[in-house]
Coordinates of C-alpha atoms and ligand atoms in Angstrom, one line a residue:
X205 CA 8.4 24.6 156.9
X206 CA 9.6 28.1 155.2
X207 CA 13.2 26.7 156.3
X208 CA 12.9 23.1 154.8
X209 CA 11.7 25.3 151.3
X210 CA 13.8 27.6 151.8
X211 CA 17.0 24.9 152.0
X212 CA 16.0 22.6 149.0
X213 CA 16.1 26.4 146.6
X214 CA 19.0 26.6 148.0
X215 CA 20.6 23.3 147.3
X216 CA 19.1 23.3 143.8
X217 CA 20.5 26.4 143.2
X218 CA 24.0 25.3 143.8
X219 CA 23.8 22.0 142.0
X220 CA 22.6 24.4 139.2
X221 CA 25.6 26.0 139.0
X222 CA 28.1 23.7 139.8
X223 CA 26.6 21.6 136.4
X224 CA 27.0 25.0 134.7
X225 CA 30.4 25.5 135.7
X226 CA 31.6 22.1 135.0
X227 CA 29.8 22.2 131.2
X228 CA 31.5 25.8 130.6
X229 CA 34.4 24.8 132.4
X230 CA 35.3 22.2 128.8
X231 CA 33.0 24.7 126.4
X232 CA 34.6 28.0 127.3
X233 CA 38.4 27.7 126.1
X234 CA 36.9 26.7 122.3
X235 CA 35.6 30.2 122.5
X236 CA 38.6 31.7 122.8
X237 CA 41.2 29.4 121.2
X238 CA 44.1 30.0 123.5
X239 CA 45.5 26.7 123.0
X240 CA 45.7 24.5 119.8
X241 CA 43.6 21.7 120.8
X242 CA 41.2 24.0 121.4
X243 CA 41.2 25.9 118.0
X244 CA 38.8 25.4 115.1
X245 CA 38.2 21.2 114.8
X246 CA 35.2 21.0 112.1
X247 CA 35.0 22.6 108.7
X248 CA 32.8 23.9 106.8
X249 CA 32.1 21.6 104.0
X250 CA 31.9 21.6 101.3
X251 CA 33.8 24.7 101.1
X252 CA 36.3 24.9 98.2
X253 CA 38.4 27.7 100.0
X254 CA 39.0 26.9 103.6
X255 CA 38.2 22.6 102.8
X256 CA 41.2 20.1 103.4
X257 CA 42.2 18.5 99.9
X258 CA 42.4 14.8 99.8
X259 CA 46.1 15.3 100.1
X260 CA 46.2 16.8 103.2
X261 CA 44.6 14.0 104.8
X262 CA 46.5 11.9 107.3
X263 CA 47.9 8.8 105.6
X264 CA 46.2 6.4 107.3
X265 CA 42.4 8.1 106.0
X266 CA 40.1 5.2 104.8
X267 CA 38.8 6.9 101.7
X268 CA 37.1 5.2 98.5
X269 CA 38.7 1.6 97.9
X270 CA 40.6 0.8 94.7
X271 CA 42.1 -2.4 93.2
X272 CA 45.4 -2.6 91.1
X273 CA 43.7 -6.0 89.6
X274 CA 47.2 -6.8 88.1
X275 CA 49.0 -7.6 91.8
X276 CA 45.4 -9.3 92.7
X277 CA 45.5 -13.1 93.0
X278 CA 41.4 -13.6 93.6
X279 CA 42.1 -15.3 97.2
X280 CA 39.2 -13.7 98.3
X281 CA 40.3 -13.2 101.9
X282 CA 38.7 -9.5 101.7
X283 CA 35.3 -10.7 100.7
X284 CA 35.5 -13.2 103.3
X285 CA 36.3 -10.8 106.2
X286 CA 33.7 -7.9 104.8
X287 CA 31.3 -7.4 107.4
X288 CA 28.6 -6.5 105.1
X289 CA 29.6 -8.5 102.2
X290 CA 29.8 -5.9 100.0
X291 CA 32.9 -7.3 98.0
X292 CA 31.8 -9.5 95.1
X293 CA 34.3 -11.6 93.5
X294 CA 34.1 -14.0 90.3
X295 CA 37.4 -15.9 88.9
X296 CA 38.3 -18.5 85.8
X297 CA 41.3 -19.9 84.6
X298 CA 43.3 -17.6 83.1
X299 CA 46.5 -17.9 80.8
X300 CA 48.7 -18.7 83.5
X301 CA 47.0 -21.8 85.1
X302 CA 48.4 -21.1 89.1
X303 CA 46.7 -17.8 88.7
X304 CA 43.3 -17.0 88.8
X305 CA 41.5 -14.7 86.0
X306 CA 39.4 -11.8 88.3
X307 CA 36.7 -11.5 85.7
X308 CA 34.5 -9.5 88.6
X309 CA 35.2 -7.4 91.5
X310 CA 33.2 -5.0 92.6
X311 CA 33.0 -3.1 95.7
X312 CA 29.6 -1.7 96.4
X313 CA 30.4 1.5 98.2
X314 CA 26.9 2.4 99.3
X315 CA 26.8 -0.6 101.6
X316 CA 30.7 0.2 102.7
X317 CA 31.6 1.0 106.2
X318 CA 35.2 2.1 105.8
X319 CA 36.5 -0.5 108.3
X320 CA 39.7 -1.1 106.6
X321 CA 39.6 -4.7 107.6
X322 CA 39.7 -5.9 103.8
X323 CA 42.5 -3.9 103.1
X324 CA 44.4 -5.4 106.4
X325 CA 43.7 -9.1 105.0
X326 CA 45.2 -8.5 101.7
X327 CA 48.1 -10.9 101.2
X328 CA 49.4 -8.8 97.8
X329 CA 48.9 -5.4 99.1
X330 CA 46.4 -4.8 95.9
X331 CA 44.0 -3.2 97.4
X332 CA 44.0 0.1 99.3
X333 CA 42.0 2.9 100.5
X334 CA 42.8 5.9 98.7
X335 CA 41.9 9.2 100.2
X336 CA 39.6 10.3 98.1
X337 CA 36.3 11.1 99.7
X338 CA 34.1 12.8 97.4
X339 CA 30.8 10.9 95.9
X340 CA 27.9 11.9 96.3
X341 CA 25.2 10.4 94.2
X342 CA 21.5 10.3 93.7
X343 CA 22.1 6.9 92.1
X344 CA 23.1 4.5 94.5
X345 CA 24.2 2.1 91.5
X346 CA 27.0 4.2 90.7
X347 CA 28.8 3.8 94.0
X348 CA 29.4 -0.2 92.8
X349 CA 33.1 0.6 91.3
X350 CA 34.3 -1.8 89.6
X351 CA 37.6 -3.6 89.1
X352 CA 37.7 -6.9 87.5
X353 CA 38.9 -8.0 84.5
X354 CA 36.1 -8.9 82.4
X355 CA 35.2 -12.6 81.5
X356 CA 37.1 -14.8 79.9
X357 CA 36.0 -15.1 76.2
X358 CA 36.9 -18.0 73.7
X359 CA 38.8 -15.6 71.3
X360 CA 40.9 -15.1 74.8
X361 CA 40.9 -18.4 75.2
X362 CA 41.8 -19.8 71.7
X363 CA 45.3 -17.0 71.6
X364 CA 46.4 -18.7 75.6
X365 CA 46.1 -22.1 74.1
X366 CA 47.9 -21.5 70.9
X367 CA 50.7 -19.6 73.4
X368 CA 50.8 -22.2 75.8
X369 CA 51.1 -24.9 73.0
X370 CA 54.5 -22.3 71.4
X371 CA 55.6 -22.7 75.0
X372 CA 55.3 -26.3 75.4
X373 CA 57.0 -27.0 72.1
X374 CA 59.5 -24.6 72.7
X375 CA 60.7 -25.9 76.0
X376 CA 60.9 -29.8 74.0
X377 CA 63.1 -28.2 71.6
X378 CA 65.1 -26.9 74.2
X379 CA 65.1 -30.1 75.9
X380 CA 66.0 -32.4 72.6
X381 CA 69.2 -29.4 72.3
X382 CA 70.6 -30.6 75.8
X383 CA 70.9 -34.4 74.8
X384 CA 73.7 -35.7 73.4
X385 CA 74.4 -34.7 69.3
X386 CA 73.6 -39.2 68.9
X387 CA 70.5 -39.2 71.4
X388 CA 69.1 -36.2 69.3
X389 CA 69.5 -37.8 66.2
X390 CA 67.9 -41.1 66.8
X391 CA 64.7 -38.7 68.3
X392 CA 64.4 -36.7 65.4
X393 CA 64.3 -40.5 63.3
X394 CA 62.2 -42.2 65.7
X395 CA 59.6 -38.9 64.9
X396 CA 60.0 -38.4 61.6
X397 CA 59.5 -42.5 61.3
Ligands
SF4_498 S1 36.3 -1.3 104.3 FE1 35.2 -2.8 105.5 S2 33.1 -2.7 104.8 FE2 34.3 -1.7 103.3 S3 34.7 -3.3 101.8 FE3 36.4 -3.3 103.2 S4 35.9 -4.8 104.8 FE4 34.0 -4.3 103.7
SF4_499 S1 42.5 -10.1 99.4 FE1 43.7 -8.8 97.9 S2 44.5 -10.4 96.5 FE2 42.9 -11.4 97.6 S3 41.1 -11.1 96.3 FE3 41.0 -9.4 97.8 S4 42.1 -7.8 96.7 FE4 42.6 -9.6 95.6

């Protein structure tokens, strides 16, 4: 009976220390450093002297999104492939009918889970992650950053109809130049009839 005891202390014992050795075994070299990958891999942060800066970061970082709204054609491809929907996108008709006016685009980065997938889907190359990192906020509100144009008003509307209308009447008059001197003559009669 003592033996049987005496055997299982035993055999605990050594399981003991053979999970012991295997956890030091990975834990020990990051107390001494002796090779790089096992040198200093967490930072204090924030701390301004020993902190990476945004530029240090590896190229590929996801940081906070951004927008250059003026290469954006309002596809809506990275709304659509948001996992959590936190793109919100509202177009019109702008000046240039083929294009759509991005009145609205906001990017709620409270709700953001820096999957990059968005930024993959982009067919324009408009939007990117930049690699800035820094907002904290007690008002969650402020972490909705928005990029969109503005709507569309009728003062905005009234000066693309009058340039559309300078464009249409300046491609007729370039149109009327191309016909022959007789064929020109007999439109300019036939409208000031
Ligand atoms: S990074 Fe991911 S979660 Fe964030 S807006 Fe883009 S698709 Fe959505
Ligand atoms: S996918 Fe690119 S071009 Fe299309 S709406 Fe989004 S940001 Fe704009």
């Amino acid at each position: 009976m003592v033996a049987l005891a005496q055997g299982r202390v035993f055999f605990g014992v050594r399981k003991n220390l053979a999970t012991a050795y295997r956890v030091l075994r990975v834990t020990f070299p990051y107390l001494f450093g002796y090779r790089s990958e096992y040198r200093e891999n967490t930072e204090q942060y924030p701390d301004r002297v020993s902190a990476r800066m945004p530029e240090d970061l590896p190229a590929k970082v996801r940081g906070i999104l951004k927008n250059d709204i003026e290469k954006c054609s309002g596809c809506r491809y990275c709304a659509d492939v948001c996992p959590v929907n936190c793109i919100e996108i509202e177009t019109e008709v702008g000046p240039d009918r083929s294009l759509s006016w991005v009145s609205v685009f906001d990017i709620d980065h409270s709700k953001c889970i820096f999957c990059g997938m968005c930024v993959e889907s982009c067919p324009t190359g408009s939007l990117i992650h930049t690699k800035e990192y820094e907002a904290s906020t007690e008002k969650l509100d402020s972490l909705v950053m928005g990029f969109g144009r503005g709507w569309v008003t009728q003062n905005m509307k009234d000066a693309w109809n009058r340039e559309q209308q300078a464009k249409e009447a300046k491609a007729e008059e370039a149109a009327v130049n191309e016909l022959s001197p007789i064929s020109a003559e007999i439109k300019r009669r036939l409208e000031g009839s």
